[in-house]
Short mmCIF file of N, CA and C in Angstrom, two decimals:
data_model
loop_
_atom_site.label_atom_id
_atom_site.label_comp_id
_atom_site.label_asym_id
_atom_site.label_seq_id
_atom_site.Cartn_x
_atom_site.Cartn_y
_atom_site.Cartn_z
N ARG A 1 -26.02 -29.09 5.08
CA ARG A 1 -27.03 -29.67 5.28
C ARG A 1 -26.98 -30.29 7.07
N GLY A 2 -27.97 -30.00 7.48
CA GLY A 2 -28.04 -30.43 8.88
C GLY A 2 -29.21 -30.89 9.58
N THR A 3 -29.45 -31.14 10.86
CA THR A 3 -30.70 -31.70 11.32
C THR A 3 -31.10 -30.40 12.44
N LYS A 4 -32.35 -29.90 12.29
CA LYS A 4 -33.00 -29.24 13.38
C LYS A 4 -33.67 -30.07 14.33
N ALA A 5 -33.54 -29.82 15.75
CA ALA A 5 -34.15 -30.23 16.58
C ALA A 5 -35.48 -29.39 17.27
N THR A 6 -36.44 -29.69 17.41
CA THR A 6 -37.51 -29.18 17.96
C THR A 6 -38.06 -29.79 19.11
N VAL A 7 -37.87 -29.05 20.54
CA VAL A 7 -38.50 -29.72 21.69
C VAL A 7 -40.11 -28.59 21.92
N GLY A 8 -40.74 -29.92 22.40
CA GLY A 8 -42.40 -29.07 22.78
C GLY A 8 -42.62 -29.57 23.95
N LEU A 9 -43.52 -29.15 24.84
CA LEU A 9 -44.13 -29.30 26.08
C LEU A 9 -45.55 -29.50 25.52
N ARG A 10 -46.12 -31.17 25.56
CA ARG A 10 -47.49 -31.46 25.35
C ARG A 10 -48.44 -31.28 26.52
N SER A 11 -47.82 -31.74 27.64
CA SER A 11 -48.91 -31.62 28.93
C SER A 11 -47.51 -31.49 29.84
N PRO A 12 -48.16 -30.99 31.04
CA PRO A 12 -47.20 -30.81 32.15
C PRO A 12 -46.13 -31.78 32.37
N ASN A 13 -46.14 -32.99 32.19
CA ASN A 13 -44.90 -33.90 32.28
C ASN A 13 -44.93 -34.75 31.14
N ARG A 14 -45.12 -34.37 29.70
CA ARG A 14 -45.02 -34.98 28.41
C ARG A 14 -44.18 -34.07 27.41
N TRP A 15 -42.76 -34.35 27.26
CA TRP A 15 -42.25 -33.82 26.19
C TRP A 15 -42.17 -34.43 24.45
N THR A 16 -42.19 -33.57 23.56
CA THR A 16 -42.04 -34.01 22.18
C THR A 16 -40.56 -33.74 21.67
N LEU A 17 -39.96 -34.57 21.28
CA LEU A 17 -38.82 -34.07 20.46
C LEU A 17 -39.01 -34.75 18.63
N SER A 18 -38.80 -33.52 18.12
CA SER A 18 -38.82 -34.27 16.46
C SER A 18 -37.84 -33.53 15.91
N PHE A 19 -37.33 -33.92 14.52
CA PHE A 19 -36.10 -33.76 14.08
C PHE A 19 -36.32 -33.59 12.63
N SER A 20 -36.12 -32.31 11.87
CA SER A 20 -36.28 -32.02 10.86
C SER A 20 -35.04 -31.39 9.96
N PRO A 21 -34.69 -31.94 8.93
CA PRO A 21 -33.65 -31.44 8.16
C PRO A 21 -33.60 -29.96 7.82
N THR A 22 -32.58 -29.34 7.92
CA THR A 22 -32.46 -27.79 7.70
C THR A 22 -31.23 -27.77 6.43
N GLU A 23 -31.54 -26.63 5.66
CA GLU A 23 -30.38 -26.49 4.70
C GLU A 23 -29.68 -25.38 5.27
N GLY A 24 -28.43 -25.62 5.27
CA GLY A 24 -27.35 -24.65 5.94
C GLY A 24 -27.06 -23.66 4.94
N GLN A 25 -26.57 -22.48 5.23
CA GLN A 25 -26.00 -21.51 4.37
C GLN A 25 -24.40 -22.01 4.12
N PRO A 26 -24.37 -21.72 2.72
CA PRO A 26 -22.85 -22.19 2.44
C PRO A 26 -21.81 -21.13 3.04
N LYS A 27 -20.72 -22.05 3.19
CA LYS A 27 -19.64 -21.08 4.09
C LYS A 27 -19.17 -20.37 2.59
N SER A 28 -18.70 -18.90 3.32
CA SER A 28 -18.24 -17.90 2.59
C SER A 28 -16.88 -17.21 3.29
N ALA A 29 -15.92 -17.10 2.49
CA ALA A 29 -14.74 -16.74 2.95
C ALA A 29 -14.42 -15.13 3.17
N PRO A 30 -13.88 -14.89 4.03
CA PRO A 30 -13.86 -13.45 4.14
C PRO A 30 -13.33 -12.58 3.02
N SER A 31 -13.72 -11.32 3.03
CA SER A 31 -12.87 -10.32 2.20
C SER A 31 -12.09 -9.23 3.12
N VAL A 32 -10.91 -8.83 3.22
CA VAL A 32 -10.15 -8.63 3.66
C VAL A 32 -9.40 -7.31 3.07
N THR A 33 -9.40 -6.18 3.86
CA THR A 33 -8.82 -4.61 3.42
C THR A 33 -8.12 -3.93 4.61
N LEU A 34 -7.06 -3.79 4.50
CA LEU A 34 -6.17 -2.96 5.21
C LEU A 34 -6.20 -1.60 4.79
N PHE A 35 -6.40 -0.80 6.07
CA PHE A 35 -6.24 0.60 5.59
C PHE A 35 -5.14 1.19 6.48
N PRO A 36 -4.27 2.23 6.32
CA PRO A 36 -3.10 2.54 6.81
C PRO A 36 -4.13 3.98 7.54
N PRO A 37 -3.06 4.50 8.72
CA PRO A 37 -3.62 5.40 9.30
C PRO A 37 -3.68 6.66 8.33
N SER A 38 -5.05 7.66 8.83
CA SER A 38 -4.99 8.92 7.59
C SER A 38 -3.78 9.94 8.04
N ASN A 39 -3.65 10.54 7.11
CA ASN A 39 -2.71 11.88 7.18
C ASN A 39 -3.32 12.74 8.70
N GLU A 40 -4.72 12.81 8.65
CA GLU A 40 -5.40 13.65 9.86
C GLU A 40 -5.10 13.10 11.19
N GLU A 41 -5.05 12.01 11.25
CA GLU A 41 -5.04 11.02 12.23
C GLU A 41 -3.34 11.24 12.67
N LEU A 42 -2.77 11.09 11.88
CA LEU A 42 -1.17 11.35 12.13
C LEU A 42 -0.63 12.39 12.58
N SER A 43 -1.44 13.54 12.02
CA SER A 43 -1.20 15.23 12.39
C SER A 43 -1.92 15.17 13.96
N ALA A 44 -2.63 14.52 14.50
CA ALA A 44 -2.86 14.16 15.85
C ALA A 44 -2.10 13.48 16.56
N ASN A 45 -1.24 13.23 16.31
CA ASN A 45 -0.19 12.41 16.91
C ASN A 45 -0.75 10.76 17.28
N LYS A 46 -1.44 10.46 16.27
CA LYS A 46 -2.19 8.80 16.31
C LYS A 46 -1.79 8.26 15.41
N ALA A 47 -1.99 6.72 15.38
CA ALA A 47 -1.80 6.45 14.03
C ALA A 47 -2.61 4.59 14.15
N THR A 48 -3.78 4.63 13.53
CA THR A 48 -4.42 3.43 13.71
C THR A 48 -4.59 2.68 12.25
N LEU A 49 -4.18 1.51 12.34
CA LEU A 49 -4.63 0.47 11.23
C LEU A 49 -5.84 -0.17 11.64
N VAL A 50 -6.81 -0.03 10.37
CA VAL A 50 -8.10 -0.75 10.33
C VAL A 50 -8.12 -1.85 9.30
N CYS A 51 -8.43 -3.27 9.65
CA CYS A 51 -8.61 -4.26 9.23
C CYS A 51 -10.13 -4.69 8.94
N LEU A 52 -10.73 -4.47 7.78
CA LEU A 52 -11.77 -4.47 7.58
C LEU A 52 -12.43 -6.10 7.17
N ILE A 53 -12.92 -6.51 7.78
CA ILE A 53 -13.15 -8.24 7.19
C ILE A 53 -15.00 -8.19 6.83
N SER A 54 -15.23 -8.77 5.71
CA SER A 54 -16.58 -8.57 5.34
C SER A 54 -16.80 -9.79 4.58
N ASP A 55 -18.23 -10.16 4.71
CA ASP A 55 -18.85 -11.01 3.59
C ASP A 55 -18.51 -12.54 3.97
N PHE A 56 -18.17 -13.03 5.44
CA PHE A 56 -18.02 -14.17 5.62
C PHE A 56 -18.88 -15.15 6.49
N TYR A 57 -18.92 -16.37 6.31
CA TYR A 57 -19.97 -17.02 7.17
C TYR A 57 -19.33 -18.44 7.33
N PRO A 58 -19.51 -19.16 8.10
CA PRO A 58 -20.13 -18.95 9.70
C PRO A 58 -19.46 -17.65 10.33
N SER A 59 -19.93 -17.03 11.60
CA SER A 59 -19.38 -16.08 12.15
C SER A 59 -17.98 -16.11 12.71
N GLY A 60 -17.44 -17.35 12.95
CA GLY A 60 -16.26 -17.83 13.60
C GLY A 60 -15.10 -17.44 13.18
N LEU A 61 -14.07 -16.33 13.54
CA LEU A 61 -12.92 -16.32 13.20
C LEU A 61 -11.76 -15.68 13.89
N THR A 62 -10.56 -15.57 13.58
CA THR A 62 -9.43 -15.26 14.49
C THR A 62 -8.69 -14.20 13.93
N VAL A 63 -8.09 -12.86 14.07
CA VAL A 63 -7.37 -12.04 13.69
C VAL A 63 -6.06 -12.05 14.47
N ALA A 64 -4.87 -11.81 13.53
CA ALA A 64 -3.66 -11.81 14.08
C ALA A 64 -3.15 -10.53 13.31
N TRP A 65 -2.40 -9.83 14.31
CA TRP A 65 -1.47 -8.66 13.55
C TRP A 65 -0.08 -8.98 13.42
N LYS A 66 0.64 -8.49 12.49
CA LYS A 66 2.14 -8.38 12.32
C LYS A 66 3.06 -7.38 12.06
N ALA A 67 3.91 -6.99 12.92
CA ALA A 67 4.71 -5.58 12.42
C ALA A 67 5.90 -6.41 11.76
N ASP A 68 6.36 -6.17 10.46
CA ASP A 68 7.72 -6.87 10.20
C ASP A 68 8.06 -8.50 10.33
N GLY A 69 6.66 -8.96 10.15
CA GLY A 69 6.76 -10.39 10.21
C GLY A 69 6.47 -10.84 11.85
N THR A 70 6.59 -10.05 13.02
CA THR A 70 6.71 -10.15 13.98
C THR A 70 5.46 -9.84 14.60
N PRO A 71 4.56 -11.29 15.40
CA PRO A 71 3.50 -10.83 16.27
C PRO A 71 3.20 -9.70 17.21
N VAL A 72 2.20 -8.86 16.86
CA VAL A 72 2.16 -7.88 17.60
C VAL A 72 0.49 -8.11 18.38
N THR A 73 0.54 -7.75 19.77
CA THR A 73 -0.81 -8.04 20.38
C THR A 73 -0.99 -6.86 21.34
N GLN A 74 0.00 -6.00 21.44
CA GLN A 74 -0.61 -4.85 22.17
C GLN A 74 -1.14 -3.70 21.12
N GLY A 75 -2.24 -3.01 21.80
CA GLY A 75 -2.77 -2.06 21.07
C GLY A 75 -3.79 -2.68 19.93
N VAL A 76 -4.24 -3.99 20.20
CA VAL A 76 -5.32 -4.71 19.06
C VAL A 76 -6.48 -4.72 19.84
N GLU A 77 -7.67 -4.25 19.08
CA GLU A 77 -8.99 -4.50 19.45
C GLU A 77 -9.88 -4.96 18.49
N THR A 78 -10.51 -5.97 18.52
CA THR A 78 -11.13 -6.63 17.60
C THR A 78 -12.71 -6.89 17.71
N THR A 79 -13.72 -6.20 16.96
CA THR A 79 -14.85 -6.27 17.17
C THR A 79 -15.58 -7.83 16.98
N LYS A 80 -16.77 -7.76 17.44
CA LYS A 80 -17.63 -9.10 17.57
C LYS A 80 -18.27 -9.01 16.03
N PRO A 81 -18.43 -10.28 15.27
CA PRO A 81 -18.96 -9.89 13.96
C PRO A 81 -20.38 -9.85 14.33
N SER A 82 -20.63 -9.10 13.30
CA SER A 82 -22.09 -8.69 13.40
C SER A 82 -22.90 -8.90 11.92
N LYS A 83 -23.91 -9.47 11.85
CA LYS A 83 -24.71 -9.64 10.68
C LYS A 83 -24.95 -8.60 9.60
N GLN A 84 -24.47 -8.90 8.44
CA GLN A 84 -25.00 -7.94 7.41
C GLN A 84 -26.42 -8.24 6.75
N SER A 85 -26.94 -7.05 5.85
CA SER A 85 -28.08 -7.53 5.35
C SER A 85 -28.17 -8.77 4.26
N ASN A 86 -26.96 -9.34 3.82
CA ASN A 86 -26.70 -10.64 3.13
C ASN A 86 -26.93 -11.83 3.68
N ASN A 87 -27.01 -11.78 5.33
CA ASN A 87 -26.87 -12.66 6.10
C ASN A 87 -25.63 -13.28 6.44
N LYS A 88 -24.65 -12.68 5.88
CA LYS A 88 -23.10 -13.07 6.19
C LYS A 88 -22.75 -11.95 7.13
N TYR A 89 -21.13 -12.03 7.67
CA TYR A 89 -20.81 -11.54 8.90
C TYR A 89 -19.77 -10.49 8.45
N ALA A 90 -19.81 -9.51 9.46
CA ALA A 90 -18.69 -8.42 9.05
C ALA A 90 -17.86 -8.07 10.31
N ALA A 91 -16.65 -7.80 10.57
CA ALA A 91 -16.09 -7.59 11.84
C ALA A 91 -14.98 -6.74 11.52
N SER A 92 -14.50 -5.85 12.46
CA SER A 92 -13.02 -5.05 12.34
C SER A 92 -12.29 -5.40 13.26
N SER A 93 -10.95 -5.18 12.74
CA SER A 93 -9.75 -5.12 13.67
C SER A 93 -8.98 -3.75 13.81
N TYR A 94 -8.59 -3.32 15.03
CA TYR A 94 -7.81 -2.32 14.90
C TYR A 94 -6.54 -2.49 15.90
N LEU A 95 -5.53 -1.75 15.16
CA LEU A 95 -4.20 -2.00 15.79
C LEU A 95 -3.67 -0.18 15.94
N SER A 96 -3.61 0.25 17.23
CA SER A 96 -3.46 1.36 17.66
C SER A 96 -1.85 1.42 17.84
N LEU A 97 -1.38 2.35 17.09
CA LEU A 97 0.38 2.82 17.51
C LEU A 97 0.58 4.32 17.76
N SER A 98 1.78 4.50 18.12
CA SER A 98 2.22 5.81 18.11
C SER A 98 2.59 6.29 16.51
N PRO A 99 2.72 7.50 16.28
CA PRO A 99 3.48 7.44 14.77
C PRO A 99 4.68 7.04 14.69
N ASN A 100 5.70 7.14 15.72
CA ASN A 100 6.83 6.55 15.56
C ASN A 100 6.77 5.25 15.23
N GLN A 101 6.01 4.58 16.28
CA GLN A 101 6.05 2.83 15.77
C GLN A 101 5.52 2.70 14.28
N TRP A 102 4.76 3.35 14.01
CA TRP A 102 4.27 3.12 12.35
C TRP A 102 5.24 3.62 11.46
N LYS A 103 6.11 4.65 11.52
CA LYS A 103 7.20 5.00 10.81
C LYS A 103 8.21 4.17 10.85
N SER A 104 8.56 3.52 11.95
CA SER A 104 9.56 2.88 12.49
C SER A 104 9.38 1.28 11.75
N ARG A 105 8.54 0.80 11.26
CA ARG A 105 8.18 -0.60 10.62
C ARG A 105 7.75 -0.38 9.16
N SER A 106 8.15 -1.27 8.36
CA SER A 106 7.69 -1.16 6.94
C SER A 106 6.81 -2.01 6.34
N ARG A 107 6.14 -3.11 7.31
CA ARG A 107 5.19 -3.76 6.86
C ARG A 107 4.41 -4.28 8.04
N PHE A 108 3.03 -4.03 7.89
CA PHE A 108 2.18 -4.22 9.03
C PHE A 108 1.25 -5.49 8.09
N THR A 109 0.76 -6.20 8.74
CA THR A 109 0.18 -7.48 8.39
C THR A 109 -1.00 -7.77 9.19
N CYS A 110 -2.45 -8.00 8.80
CA CYS A 110 -3.39 -8.26 9.03
C CYS A 110 -3.80 -9.89 8.74
N GLN A 111 -3.55 -10.76 9.50
CA GLN A 111 -3.96 -12.33 9.57
C GLN A 111 -5.25 -12.68 9.73
N VAL A 112 -6.25 -12.98 9.09
CA VAL A 112 -7.53 -13.68 9.12
C VAL A 112 -7.68 -14.89 8.98
N THR A 113 -8.24 -15.80 9.90
CA THR A 113 -8.31 -17.06 9.93
C THR A 113 -9.60 -17.54 10.27
N HIS A 114 -10.09 -18.02 8.78
CA HIS A 114 -11.83 -18.48 9.01
C HIS A 114 -11.67 -19.67 8.39
N GLU A 115 -12.45 -20.62 9.23
CA GLU A 115 -12.61 -22.13 8.75
C GLU A 115 -11.46 -22.81 8.32
N GLY A 116 -10.60 -22.70 8.95
CA GLY A 116 -8.95 -23.33 8.99
C GLY A 116 -8.25 -22.42 7.76
N THR A 117 -8.65 -21.56 6.96
CA THR A 117 -7.84 -20.89 5.94
C THR A 117 -7.61 -19.57 6.30
N SER A 118 -6.45 -19.42 6.40
CA SER A 118 -5.77 -17.95 6.64
C SER A 118 -5.50 -16.87 5.50
N VAL A 119 -6.08 -15.59 5.86
CA VAL A 119 -5.73 -14.64 4.62
C VAL A 119 -4.94 -13.51 5.24
N GLU A 120 -3.65 -13.33 4.65
CA GLU A 120 -3.01 -12.24 5.05
C GLU A 120 -2.67 -11.07 4.30
N THR A 121 -3.42 -9.78 4.75
CA THR A 121 -3.34 -8.77 4.10
C THR A 121 -2.15 -7.92 4.55
N THR A 122 -1.27 -7.30 3.61
CA THR A 122 -0.48 -6.36 4.09
C THR A 122 -0.35 -5.07 3.54
N LYS A 123 -0.15 -3.93 4.40
CA LYS A 123 -0.21 -2.68 4.45
C LYS A 123 1.06 -2.42 2.98
N PRO A 124 0.52 -1.70 2.12
CA PRO A 124 1.45 -1.66 0.88
C PRO A 124 2.90 -0.72 1.53
N SER A 125 4.24 -1.06 0.98
CA SER A 125 5.33 -0.76 1.59
C SER A 125 6.07 -0.06 0.37
N LYS A 126 6.67 0.95 0.73
CA LYS A 126 7.64 1.81 -0.21
C LYS A 126 9.02 0.87 -0.32
N GLN A 127 9.29 0.68 -1.72
CA GLN A 127 10.44 -0.26 -1.70
C GLN A 127 11.67 1.10 -2.26
N SER A 128 12.88 0.36 -2.12
CA SER A 128 13.90 1.33 -2.57
C SER A 128 14.04 2.23 -3.99
N ASN A 129 13.10 1.73 -4.58
CA ASN A 129 12.78 2.61 -6.27
C ASN A 129 11.63 3.30 -6.05
N ASN A 130 11.05 3.61 -4.82
CA ASN A 130 10.37 4.34 -4.52
C ASN A 130 8.96 4.18 -5.32
N LYS A 131 8.74 2.90 -5.66
CA LYS A 131 7.32 2.29 -5.92
C LYS A 131 6.95 1.46 -4.56
N TYR A 132 5.48 0.92 -4.74
CA TYR A 132 5.11 0.55 -3.88
C TYR A 132 4.76 -1.04 -3.99
N ALA A 133 4.77 -1.78 -2.67
CA ALA A 133 4.72 -3.27 -3.08
C ALA A 133 3.61 -3.65 -2.07
N ALA A 134 2.43 -4.66 -2.47
CA ALA A 134 1.60 -4.97 -1.57
C ALA A 134 1.60 -6.73 -1.90
N SER A 135 0.93 -7.37 -0.75
CA SER A 135 0.68 -8.81 -0.82
C SER A 135 -0.41 -9.39 0.05
N SER A 136 -0.96 -10.24 -0.88
CA SER A 136 -2.32 -10.98 -0.22
C SER A 136 -1.94 -12.38 -0.17
N TYR A 137 -2.00 -13.37 0.81
CA TYR A 137 -1.78 -14.77 0.97
C TYR A 137 -3.00 -15.39 1.25
N VAL A 138 -3.27 -16.63 0.84
CA VAL A 138 -4.53 -17.79 1.36
C VAL A 138 -3.54 -18.54 1.50
N ASN A 139 -3.58 -19.26 2.85
CA ASN A 139 -2.79 -20.62 3.21
C ASN A 139 -4.02 -21.47 3.43
N LEU A 140 -3.96 -22.55 2.48
CA LEU A 140 -4.69 -23.54 2.55
C LEU A 140 -4.22 -24.90 2.77
N SER A 141 -4.54 -25.99 3.16
CA SER A 141 -4.38 -27.45 3.49
C SER A 141 -4.47 -28.08 1.98
N PRO A 142 -3.73 -29.21 1.88
CA PRO A 142 -3.69 -29.99 0.71
C PRO A 142 -5.06 -30.26 0.19
N ASP A 143 -5.77 -30.75 1.03
CA ASP A 143 -7.20 -30.89 0.76
C ASP A 143 -7.90 -29.95 0.05
N GLN A 144 -7.97 -28.66 0.74
CA GLN A 144 -8.50 -27.63 0.35
C GLN A 144 -7.70 -27.19 -1.03
N TRP A 145 -6.65 -27.30 -1.28
CA TRP A 145 -6.00 -26.88 -2.72
C TRP A 145 -6.52 -27.73 -3.83
N LYS A 146 -6.47 -28.92 -3.33
CA LYS A 146 -7.34 -29.96 -4.53
C LYS A 146 -8.65 -29.78 -4.74
N SER A 147 -9.30 -29.23 -4.03
CA SER A 147 -11.09 -29.30 -3.78
C SER A 147 -11.62 -28.13 -5.05
N ARG A 148 -10.74 -27.29 -5.57
CA ARG A 148 -11.04 -26.34 -6.62
C ARG A 148 -10.26 -26.53 -7.91
N SER A 149 -11.15 -26.30 -9.10
CA SER A 149 -10.22 -26.20 -10.17
C SER A 149 -9.19 -25.31 -10.55
N SER A 150 -9.43 -24.05 -10.15
CA SER A 150 -8.62 -23.27 -10.20
C SER A 150 -8.77 -21.98 -9.36
N TYR A 151 -7.64 -21.32 -8.79
CA TYR A 151 -7.70 -20.09 -7.98
C TYR A 151 -7.43 -18.73 -8.74
N THR A 152 -8.00 -17.71 -8.72
CA THR A 152 -7.64 -16.41 -9.26
C THR A 152 -7.24 -15.37 -7.92
N CYS A 153 -6.35 -14.57 -8.63
CA CYS A 153 -5.91 -13.33 -7.52
C CYS A 153 -6.23 -12.15 -8.54
N GLN A 154 -6.91 -11.61 -8.30
CA GLN A 154 -7.48 -9.72 -8.87
C GLN A 154 -6.96 -8.88 -8.18
N VAL A 155 -6.16 -8.02 -8.93
CA VAL A 155 -5.52 -6.75 -8.25
C VAL A 155 -6.46 -5.71 -9.31
N THR A 156 -6.61 -4.54 -8.44
CA THR A 156 -7.29 -3.40 -9.34
C THR A 156 -6.37 -2.40 -8.64
N HIS A 157 -5.77 -1.59 -9.60
CA HIS A 157 -5.08 -0.08 -9.26
C HIS A 157 -5.17 0.79 -10.14
N GLU A 158 -5.67 1.71 -9.73
CA GLU A 158 -5.91 3.27 -10.59
C GLU A 158 -6.78 2.89 -11.75
N GLY A 159 -7.90 1.99 -11.50
CA GLY A 159 -8.91 1.64 -12.48
C GLY A 159 -8.27 0.52 -13.14
N SER A 160 -7.17 -0.12 -13.36
CA SER A 160 -6.95 -1.23 -14.21
C SER A 160 -6.81 -2.26 -13.16
N THR A 161 -7.40 -3.32 -13.64
CA THR A 161 -7.43 -4.91 -13.07
C THR A 161 -6.55 -5.84 -14.03
N VAL A 162 -5.93 -6.54 -13.06
CA VAL A 162 -5.06 -7.39 -13.74
C VAL A 162 -5.29 -8.92 -12.89
N GLU A 163 -5.73 -10.06 -13.69
CA GLU A 163 -5.95 -11.33 -12.89
C GLU A 163 -4.93 -12.53 -13.35
N LYS A 164 -4.60 -13.11 -12.35
CA LYS A 164 -3.68 -14.28 -12.65
C LYS A 164 -4.31 -15.48 -12.07
N THR A 165 -4.36 -16.60 -12.69
CA THR A 165 -5.12 -18.01 -12.34
C THR A 165 -4.03 -18.87 -12.26
N VAL A 166 -4.20 -19.70 -11.17
CA VAL A 166 -3.35 -20.92 -11.09
C VAL A 166 -4.22 -21.89 -10.91
N VAL A 167 -3.63 -23.45 -11.67
CA VAL A 167 -4.50 -24.28 -11.68
C VAL A 167 -3.91 -25.56 -10.84
N PRO A 168 -4.57 -25.99 -9.98
CA PRO A 168 -3.58 -26.99 -8.97
C PRO A 168 -2.82 -28.25 -9.71
N THR A 169 -3.77 -28.71 -10.74
CA THR A 169 -3.63 -29.99 -11.32
C THR A 169 -2.16 -29.64 -12.24
N GLU A 170 -2.13 -28.60 -12.78
CA GLU A 170 -0.84 -28.06 -13.34
C GLU A 170 0.27 -27.67 -12.66
N CYS A 171 0.17 -28.00 -11.15
CA CYS A 171 1.40 -27.45 -10.25
C CYS A 171 1.98 -28.86 -10.02
N SER A 172 3.32 -28.82 -9.48
CA SER A 172 3.58 -30.02 -9.04
C SER A 172 4.05 -29.94 -7.68
#
């Protein structure tokens, strides 16, 4: 909820100023998806990771990249947020690498910070048992943590969905 100020010109030297309440659109946390380079791109001796960020409001956010936990700033390009048809915003961030840089690291992370909350999404990495591991994190302040009755992580793989829920009041 906010206030809208309207300024109008009544006559050459007389201005009017009126205030009216406005309904603000509710905040919406971003959905973050990380795409690895395609085989076609690797064949062309290129490697671009794409971090797709959608359905967030308001439009301000920051994006940071990490390779094996180390910040990466070279080869990063992030688009300006654009408004979607649902009045929320979308943006993309790209990390351009050489195929050797891509192959020499085991984990790439796209970290999106929006309204003080960070979401990290990591490209699945192959483990020693030949299976893959992926992770997603949300960093909350103590007040943000206590503000909700529960938090749910939903993972879908090969058509099967698993959900895990944590309740702040049940955690010490």
